PDB file of C-alpha atoms in Angstrom:
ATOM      1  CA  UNK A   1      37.208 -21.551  19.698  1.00 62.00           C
ATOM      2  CA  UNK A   2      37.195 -18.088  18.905  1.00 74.00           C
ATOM      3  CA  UNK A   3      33.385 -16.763  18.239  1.00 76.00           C
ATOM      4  CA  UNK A   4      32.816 -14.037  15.710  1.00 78.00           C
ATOM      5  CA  UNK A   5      32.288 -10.413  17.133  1.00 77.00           C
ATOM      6  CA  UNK A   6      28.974  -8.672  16.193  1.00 75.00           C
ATOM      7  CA  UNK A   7      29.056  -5.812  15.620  1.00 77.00           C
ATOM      8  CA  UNK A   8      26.002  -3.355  14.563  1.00 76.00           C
ATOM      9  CA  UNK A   9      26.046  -1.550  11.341  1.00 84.00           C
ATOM     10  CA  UNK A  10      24.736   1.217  10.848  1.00 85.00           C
ATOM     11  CA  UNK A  11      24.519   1.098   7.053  1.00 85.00           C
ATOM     12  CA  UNK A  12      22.985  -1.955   7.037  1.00 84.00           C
ATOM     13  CA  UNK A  13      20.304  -0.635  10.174  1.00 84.00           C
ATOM     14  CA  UNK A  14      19.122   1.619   7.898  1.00 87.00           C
ATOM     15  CA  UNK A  15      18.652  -0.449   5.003  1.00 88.00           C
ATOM     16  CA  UNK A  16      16.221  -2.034   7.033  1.00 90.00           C
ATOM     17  CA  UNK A  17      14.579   1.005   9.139  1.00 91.00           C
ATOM     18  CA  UNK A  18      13.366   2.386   6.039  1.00 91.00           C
ATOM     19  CA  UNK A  19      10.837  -0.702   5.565  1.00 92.00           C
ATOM     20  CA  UNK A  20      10.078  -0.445   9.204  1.00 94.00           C
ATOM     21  CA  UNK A  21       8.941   2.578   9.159  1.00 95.00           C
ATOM     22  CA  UNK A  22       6.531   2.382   6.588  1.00 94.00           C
ATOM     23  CA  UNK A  23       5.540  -1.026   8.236  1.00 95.00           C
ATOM     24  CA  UNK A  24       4.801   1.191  11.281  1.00 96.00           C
ATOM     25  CA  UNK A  25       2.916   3.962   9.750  1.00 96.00           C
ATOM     26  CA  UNK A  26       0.904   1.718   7.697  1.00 93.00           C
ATOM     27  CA  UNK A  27      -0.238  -0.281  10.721  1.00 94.00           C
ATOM     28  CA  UNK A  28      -1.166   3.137  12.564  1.00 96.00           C
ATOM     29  CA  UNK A  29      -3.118   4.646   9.306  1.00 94.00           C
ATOM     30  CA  UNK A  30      -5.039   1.212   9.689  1.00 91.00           C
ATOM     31  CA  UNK A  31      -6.447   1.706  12.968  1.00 93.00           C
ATOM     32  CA  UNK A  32      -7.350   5.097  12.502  1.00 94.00           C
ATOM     33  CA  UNK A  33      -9.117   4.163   9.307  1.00 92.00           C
ATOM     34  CA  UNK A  34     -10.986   0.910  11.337  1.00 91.00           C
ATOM     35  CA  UNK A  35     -11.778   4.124  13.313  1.00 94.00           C
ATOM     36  CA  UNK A  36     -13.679   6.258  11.161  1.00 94.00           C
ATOM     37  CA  UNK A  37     -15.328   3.257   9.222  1.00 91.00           C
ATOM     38  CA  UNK A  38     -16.884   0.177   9.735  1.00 89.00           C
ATOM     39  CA  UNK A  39     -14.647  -3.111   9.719  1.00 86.00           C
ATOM     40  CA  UNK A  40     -16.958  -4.419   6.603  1.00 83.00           C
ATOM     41  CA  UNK A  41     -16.554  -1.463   4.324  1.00 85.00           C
ATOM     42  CA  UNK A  42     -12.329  -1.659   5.346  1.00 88.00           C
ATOM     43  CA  UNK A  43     -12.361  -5.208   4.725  1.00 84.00           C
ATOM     44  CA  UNK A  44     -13.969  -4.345   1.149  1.00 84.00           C
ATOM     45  CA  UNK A  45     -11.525  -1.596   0.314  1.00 85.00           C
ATOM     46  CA  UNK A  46      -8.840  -3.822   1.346  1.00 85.00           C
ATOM     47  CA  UNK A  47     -10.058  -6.397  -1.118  1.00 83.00           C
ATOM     48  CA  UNK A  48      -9.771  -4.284  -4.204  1.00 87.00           C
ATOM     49  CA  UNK A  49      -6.159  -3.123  -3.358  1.00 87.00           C
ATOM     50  CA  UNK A  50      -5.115  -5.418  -5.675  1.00 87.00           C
ATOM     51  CA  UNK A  51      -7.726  -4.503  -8.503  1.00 89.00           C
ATOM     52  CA  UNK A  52      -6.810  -0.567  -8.311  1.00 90.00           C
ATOM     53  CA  UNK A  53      -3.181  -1.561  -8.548  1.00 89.00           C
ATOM     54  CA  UNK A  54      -3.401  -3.467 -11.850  1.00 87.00           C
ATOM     55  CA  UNK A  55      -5.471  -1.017 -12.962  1.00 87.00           C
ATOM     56  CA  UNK A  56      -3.116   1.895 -12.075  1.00 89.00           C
ATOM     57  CA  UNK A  57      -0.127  -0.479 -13.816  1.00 88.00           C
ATOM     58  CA  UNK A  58      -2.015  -0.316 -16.435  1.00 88.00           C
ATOM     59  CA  UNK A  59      -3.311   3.278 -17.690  1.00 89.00           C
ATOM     60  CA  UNK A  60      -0.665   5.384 -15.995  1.00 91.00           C
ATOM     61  CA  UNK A  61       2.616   2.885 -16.614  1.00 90.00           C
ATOM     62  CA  UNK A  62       1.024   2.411 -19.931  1.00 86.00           C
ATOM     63  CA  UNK A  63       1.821  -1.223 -19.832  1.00 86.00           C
ATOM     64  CA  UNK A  64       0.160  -3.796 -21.908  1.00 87.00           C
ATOM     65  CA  UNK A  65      -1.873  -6.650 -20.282  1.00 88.00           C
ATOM     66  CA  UNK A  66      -3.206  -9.823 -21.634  1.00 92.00           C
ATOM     67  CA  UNK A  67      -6.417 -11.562 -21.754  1.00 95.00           C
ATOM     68  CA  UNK A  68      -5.885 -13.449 -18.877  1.00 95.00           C
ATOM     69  CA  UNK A  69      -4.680 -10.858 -17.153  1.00 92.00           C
ATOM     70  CA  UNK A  70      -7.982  -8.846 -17.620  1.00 92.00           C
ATOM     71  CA  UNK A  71      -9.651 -11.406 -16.794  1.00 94.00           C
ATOM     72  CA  UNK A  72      -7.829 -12.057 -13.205  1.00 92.00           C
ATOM     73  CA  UNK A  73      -8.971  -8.502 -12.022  1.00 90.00           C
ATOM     74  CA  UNK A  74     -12.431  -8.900 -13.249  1.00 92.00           C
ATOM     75  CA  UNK A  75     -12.765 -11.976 -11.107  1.00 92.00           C
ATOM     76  CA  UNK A  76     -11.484 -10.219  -8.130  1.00 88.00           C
ATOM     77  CA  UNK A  77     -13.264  -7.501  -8.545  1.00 89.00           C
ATOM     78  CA  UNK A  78     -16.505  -9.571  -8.529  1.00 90.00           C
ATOM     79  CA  UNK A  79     -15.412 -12.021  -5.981  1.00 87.00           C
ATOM     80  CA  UNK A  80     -14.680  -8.888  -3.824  1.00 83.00           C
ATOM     81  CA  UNK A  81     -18.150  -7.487  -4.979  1.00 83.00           C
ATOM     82  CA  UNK A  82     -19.917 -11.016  -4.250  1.00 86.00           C
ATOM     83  CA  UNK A  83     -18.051 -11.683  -0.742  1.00 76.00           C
ATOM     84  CA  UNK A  84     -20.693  -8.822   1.278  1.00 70.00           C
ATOM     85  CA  UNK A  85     -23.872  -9.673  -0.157  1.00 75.00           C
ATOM     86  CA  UNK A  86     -25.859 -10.889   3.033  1.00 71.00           C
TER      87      UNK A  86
END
């Protein structure tokens, strides 16, 4: 049988260099960072990505959140606090 051609698109290549290169550069901004601090405090930081984020969703989107909600970043936040203490 007949096998279907291949054939590169160049539309579509870009659709997905665009995430690449982000990927990239955030991978490279890492190392420099692990470079100019120590692997505990980037650990840390990297911990409470999440609880800046909701945060940020929530005064500058001006979104609403619930209880629960609330209460999901205060227990990261603390579980991130409570994961360095020797």
């Amino acid at each position: 049988g007949d096998l279907p051609s291949v054939k590169p698109e160049v539309r579509e290549a870009l659709r997905f260099s665009v995430p690449a290169i982000i990927y990239f550069l955030n991978n490279n901004l890492v190392f420099f960072i692990l470079t100019h601090i120590s692997a505990t405090t980037f650990q840390l930081m990297s911990q409470l990505k999440t609880v800046f984020t909701a945060l940020l969703f929530r005064f500058f989107l001006t979104r609403k959140l619930t209880v629960m909600q609330y209460l999901s970043i205060l227990q990261l936040a603390l579980g991130a606090a409570t994961s360095h203490i020797p």
